[in-house]
């Protein structure tokens, strides 16, 4: 399974009351579970910056990942971007080595 990162920015409707983030997340989780049963969710994070959420998930292919994004956008309350992601031994090792050196220097 491939790993994907989805960035989501909530869009408040011009009509009606403001969108409840908790209600939106619950409703969305149910919709994604029904539309995309082959997805494995890895993590969800609220982030600062131009996006509101960063989600990491695994999907069997790009079509399945696009179904996730389409399901989120289908609510009419969000803009999404999907990025493919992959781990490399060099990047992982280098980042870990830097963290260990930094941690040791701070001790």
mmCIF file with all atom_site columns, N, CA and C in Angstrom, residues 41-73:
data_model
loop_
_atom_site.group_PDB
_atom_site.id
_atom_site.type_symbol
_atom_site.label_atom_id
_atom_site.label_alt_id
_atom_site.label_comp_id
_atom_site.label_asym_id
_atom_site.label_entity_id
_atom_site.label_seq_id
_atom_site.pdbx_PDB_ins_code
_atom_site.Cartn_x
_atom_site.Cartn_y
_atom_site.Cartn_z
_atom_site.occupancy
_atom_site.B_iso_or_equiv
_atom_site.pdbx_formal_charge
_atom_site.auth_seq_id
_atom_site.auth_comp_id
_atom_site.auth_asym_id
_atom_site.auth_atom_id
_atom_site.pdbx_PDB_model_num
ATOM 1  N N  . UNK A 1 41 ? -5.955  4.429  7.963  1.00 0.00 ? 41 UNK A N  1
ATOM 2  C CA . UNK A 1 41 ? -5.643  5.765  8.483  1.00 0.00 ? 41 UNK A CA 1
ATOM 3  C C  . UNK A 1 41 ? -4.440  5.678  9.396  1.00 0.00 ? 41 UNK A C  1
ATOM 4  N N  . UNK A 1 42 ? -3.425  6.520  9.181  1.00 0.00 ? 42 UNK A N  1
ATOM 5  C CA . UNK A 1 42 ? -2.195  6.500  9.975  1.00 0.00 ? 42 UNK A CA 1
ATOM 6  C C  . UNK A 1 42 ? -2.165  7.595  11.040 1.00 0.00 ? 42 UNK A C  1
ATOM 7  N N  . UNK A 1 43 ? -2.761  8.742  10.736 1.00 0.00 ? 43 UNK A N  1
ATOM 8  C CA . UNK A 1 43 ? -2.762  9.815  11.716 1.00 0.00 ? 43 UNK A CA 1
ATOM 9  C C  . UNK A 1 43 ? -3.431  11.063 11.197 1.00 0.00 ? 43 UNK A C  1
ATOM 10 N N  . UNK A 1 44 ? -3.922  11.864 12.111 1.00 0.00 ? 44 UNK A N  1
ATOM 11 C CA . UNK A 1 44 ? -4.557  13.142 11.793 1.00 0.00 ? 44 UNK A CA 1
ATOM 12 C C  . UNK A 1 44 ? -4.002  14.195 12.743 1.00 0.00 ? 44 UNK A C  1
ATOM 13 N N  . UNK A 1 45 ? -3.678  15.351 12.190 1.00 0.00 ? 45 UNK A N  1
ATOM 14 C CA . UNK A 1 45 ? -3.083  16.417 12.977 1.00 0.00 ? 45 UNK A CA 1
ATOM 15 C C  . UNK A 1 45 ? -3.732  17.748 12.630 1.00 0.00 ? 45 UNK A C  1
ATOM 16 N N  . UNK A 1 46 ? -4.055  18.543 13.642 1.00 0.00 ? 46 UNK A N  1
ATOM 17 C CA . UNK A 1 46 ? -4.455  19.932 13.425 1.00 0.00 ? 46 UNK A CA 1
ATOM 18 C C  . UNK A 1 46 ? -3.147  20.702 13.274 1.00 0.00 ? 46 UNK A C  1
ATOM 19 N N  . UNK A 1 47 ? -3.071  21.578 12.279 1.00 0.00 ? 47 UNK A N  1
ATOM 20 C CA . UNK A 1 47 ? -1.824  22.293 12.019 1.00 0.00 ? 47 UNK A CA 1
ATOM 21 C C  . UNK A 1 47 ? -2.065  23.794 11.919 1.00 0.00 ? 47 UNK A C  1
ATOM 22 N N  . UNK A 1 48 ? -0.999  24.549 12.169 1.00 0.00 ? 48 UNK A N  1
ATOM 23 C CA . UNK A 1 48 ? -1.037  25.995 11.990 1.00 0.00 ? 48 UNK A CA 1
ATOM 24 C C  . UNK A 1 48 ? -0.598  26.306 10.570 1.00 0.00 ? 48 UNK A C  1
ATOM 25 N N  . UNK A 1 49 ? -1.057  27.397 10.023 1.00 0.00 ? 49 UNK A N  1
ATOM 26 C CA . UNK A 1 49 ? -0.679  27.771 8.664  1.00 0.00 ? 49 UNK A CA 1
ATOM 27 C C  . UNK A 1 49 ? -1.891  27.835 7.764  1.00 0.00 ? 49 UNK A C  1
ATOM 28 N N  . UNK A 1 50 ? -1.675  27.713 6.462  1.00 0.00 ? 50 UNK A N  1
ATOM 29 C CA . UNK A 1 50 ? -2.791  27.873 5.524  1.00 0.00 ? 50 UNK A CA 1
ATOM 30 C C  . UNK A 1 50 ? -3.781  26.707 5.537  1.00 0.00 ? 50 UNK A C  1
ATOM 31 N N  . UNK A 1 51 ? -3.409  25.571 6.117  1.00 0.00 ? 51 UNK A N  1
ATOM 32 C CA . UNK A 1 51 ? -4.304  24.413 6.186  1.00 0.00 ? 51 UNK A CA 1
ATOM 33 C C  . UNK A 1 51 ? -4.715  24.180 7.630  1.00 0.00 ? 51 UNK A C  1
ATOM 34 N N  . UNK A 1 52 ? -5.820  23.491 7.817  1.00 0.00 ? 52 UNK A N  1
ATOM 35 C CA . UNK A 1 52 ? -6.330  23.196 9.147  1.00 0.00 ? 52 UNK A CA 1
ATOM 36 C C  . UNK A 1 52 ? -5.930  21.802 9.638  1.00 0.00 ? 52 UNK A C  1
ATOM 37 N N  . UNK A 1 53 ? -5.825  20.854 8.702  1.00 0.00 ? 53 UNK A N  1
ATOM 38 C CA . UNK A 1 53 ? -5.516  19.477 9.081  1.00 0.00 ? 53 UNK A CA 1
ATOM 39 C C  . UNK A 1 53 ? -4.515  18.858 8.122  1.00 0.00 ? 53 UNK A C  1
ATOM 40 N N  . UNK A 1 54 ? -3.708  17.952 8.659  1.00 0.00 ? 54 UNK A N  1
ATOM 41 C CA . UNK A 1 54 ? -2.809  17.118 7.876  1.00 0.00 ? 54 UNK A CA 1
ATOM 42 C C  . UNK A 1 54 ? -3.129  15.679 8.255  1.00 0.00 ? 54 UNK A C  1
ATOM 43 N N  . UNK A 1 55 ? -3.505  14.882 7.278  1.00 0.00 ? 55 UNK A N  1
ATOM 44 C CA . UNK A 1 55 ? -3.858  13.486 7.503  1.00 0.00 ? 55 UNK A CA 1
ATOM 45 C C  . UNK A 1 55 ? -2.890  12.601 6.738  1.00 0.00 ? 55 UNK A C  1
ATOM 46 N N  . UNK A 1 56 ? -2.522  11.502 7.349  1.00 0.00 ? 56 UNK A N  1
ATOM 47 C CA . UNK A 1 56 ? -1.644  10.525 6.701  1.00 0.00 ? 56 UNK A CA 1
ATOM 48 C C  . UNK A 1 56 ? -2.415  9.216  6.631  1.00 0.00 ? 56 UNK A C  1
ATOM 49 N N  . UNK A 1 57 ? -2.462  8.623  5.440  1.00 0.00 ? 57 UNK A N  1
ATOM 50 C CA . UNK A 1 57 ? -3.166  7.362  5.276  1.00 0.00 ? 57 UNK A CA 1
ATOM 51 C C  . UNK A 1 57 ? -2.494  6.518  4.205  1.00 0.00 ? 57 UNK A C  1
ATOM 52 N N  . UNK A 1 58 ? -2.792  5.229  4.227  1.00 0.00 ? 58 UNK A N  1
ATOM 53 C CA . UNK A 1 58 ? -2.300  4.305  3.209  1.00 0.00 ? 58 UNK A CA 1
ATOM 54 C C  . UNK A 1 58 ? -3.470  3.883  2.347  1.00 0.00 ? 58 UNK A C  1
ATOM 55 N N  . UNK A 1 59 ? -3.201  3.751  1.062  1.00 0.00 ? 59 UNK A N  1
ATOM 56 C CA . UNK A 1 59 ? -4.231  3.350  0.112  1.00 0.00 ? 59 UNK A CA 1
ATOM 57 C C  . UNK A 1 59 ? -3.590  2.401  -0.910 1.00 0.00 ? 59 UNK A C  1
ATOM 58 N N  . UNK A 1 60 ? -4.377  1.513  -1.481 1.00 0.00 ? 60 UNK A N  1
ATOM 59 C CA . UNK A 1 60 ? -3.813  0.564  -2.436 1.00 0.00 ? 60 UNK A CA 1
ATOM 60 C C  . UNK A 1 60 ? -3.320  1.221  -3.730 1.00 0.00 ? 60 UNK A C  1
ATOM 61 N N  . UNK A 1 61 ? -3.903  2.375  -4.081 1.00 0.00 ? 61 UNK A N  1
ATOM 62 C CA . UNK A 1 61 ? -3.493  3.055  -5.317 1.00 0.00 ? 61 UNK A CA 1
ATOM 63 C C  . UNK A 1 61 ? -3.958  4.505  -5.303 1.00 0.00 ? 61 UNK A C  1
ATOM 64 N N  . UNK A 1 62 ? -3.577  5.243  -6.329 1.00 0.00 ? 62 UNK A N  1
ATOM 65 C CA . UNK A 1 62 ? -3.920  6.669  -6.418 1.00 0.00 ? 62 UNK A CA 1
ATOM 66 C C  . UNK A 1 62 ? -5.438  6.876  -6.544 1.00 0.00 ? 62 UNK A C  1
ATOM 67 N N  . UNK A 1 63 ? -6.120  5.940  -7.181 1.00 0.00 ? 63 UNK A N  1
ATOM 68 C CA . UNK A 1 63 ? -7.575  6.066  -7.318 1.00 0.00 ? 63 UNK A CA 1
ATOM 69 C C  . UNK A 1 63 ? -8.262  6.042  -5.951 1.00 0.00 ? 63 UNK A C  1
ATOM 70 N N  . UNK A 1 64 ? -7.810  5.165  -5.075 1.00 0.00 ? 64 UNK A N  1
ATOM 71 C CA . UNK A 1 64 ? -8.379  5.098  -3.729 1.00 0.00 ? 64 UNK A CA 1
ATOM 72 C C  . UNK A 1 64 ? -8.078  6.385  -2.963 1.00 0.00 ? 64 UNK A C  1
ATOM 73 N N  . UNK A 1 65 ? -6.873  6.912  -3.109 1.00 0.00 ? 65 UNK A N  1
ATOM 74 C CA . UNK A 1 65 ? -6.511  8.171  -2.446 1.00 0.00 ? 65 UNK A CA 1
ATOM 75 C C  . UNK A 1 65 ? -7.377  9.316  -2.965 1.00 0.00 ? 65 UNK A C  1
ATOM 76 N N  . UNK A 1 66 ? -7.642  9.327  -4.248 1.00 0.00 ? 66 UNK A N  1
ATOM 77 C CA . UNK A 1 66 ? -8.483  10.374 -4.825 1.00 0.00 ? 66 UNK A CA 1
ATOM 78 C C  . UNK A 1 66 ? -9.927  10.254 -4.342 1.00 0.00 ? 66 UNK A C  1
ATOM 79 N N  . UNK A 1 67 ? -10.390 9.029  -4.071 1.00 0.00 ? 67 UNK A N  1
ATOM 80 C CA . UNK A 1 67 ? -11.741 8.861  -3.504 1.00 0.00 ? 67 UNK A CA 1
ATOM 81 C C  . UNK A 1 67 ? -11.822 9.499  -2.124 1.00 0.00 ? 67 UNK A C  1
ATOM 82 N N  . UNK A 1 68 ? -10.743 9.379  -1.340 1.00 0.00 ? 68 UNK A N  1
ATOM 83 C CA . UNK A 1 68 ? -10.722 10.018 -0.027 1.00 0.00 ? 68 UNK A CA 1
ATOM 84 C C  . UNK A 1 68 ? -10.863 11.535 -0.197 1.00 0.00 ? 68 UNK A C  1
ATOM 85 N N  . UNK A 1 69 ? -10.030 12.113 -1.062 1.00 0.00 ? 69 UNK A N  1
ATOM 86 C CA . UNK A 1 69 ? -10.068 13.562 -1.290 1.00 0.00 ? 69 UNK A CA 1
ATOM 87 C C  . UNK A 1 69 ? -11.436 14.001 -1.817 1.00 0.00 ? 69 UNK A C  1
ATOM 88 N N  . UNK A 1 70 ? -11.994 13.234 -2.747 1.00 0.00 ? 70 UNK A N  1
ATOM 89 C CA . UNK A 1 70 ? -13.304 13.577 -3.308 1.00 0.00 ? 70 UNK A CA 1
ATOM 90 C C  . UNK A 1 70 ? -14.394 13.505 -2.246 1.00 0.00 ? 70 UNK A C  1
ATOM 91 N N  . UNK A 1 71 ? -14.277 12.550 -1.334 1.00 0.00 ? 71 UNK A N  1
ATOM 92 C CA . UNK A 1 71 ? -15.251 12.429 -0.247 1.00 0.00 ? 71 UNK A CA 1
ATOM 93 C C  . UNK A 1 71 ? -15.184 13.652 0.668  1.00 0.00 ? 71 UNK A C  1
ATOM 94 N N  . UNK A 1 72 ? -13.973 14.098 0.977  1.00 0.00 ? 72 UNK A N  1
ATOM 95 C CA . UNK A 1 72 ? -13.807 15.280 1.825  1.00 0.00 ? 72 UNK A CA 1
ATOM 96 C C  . UNK A 1 72 ? -14.349 16.515 1.114  1.00 0.00 ? 72 UNK A C  1
ATOM 97 N N  . UNK A 1 73 ? -13.959 16.694 -0.153 1.00 0.00 ? 73 UNK A N  1
ATOM 98 C CA . UNK A 1 73 ? -14.441 17.864 -0.904 1.00 0.00 ? 73 UNK A CA 1
ATOM 99 C C  . UNK A 1 73 ? -15.937 17.807 -1.152 1.00 0.00 ? 73 UNK A C  1
#
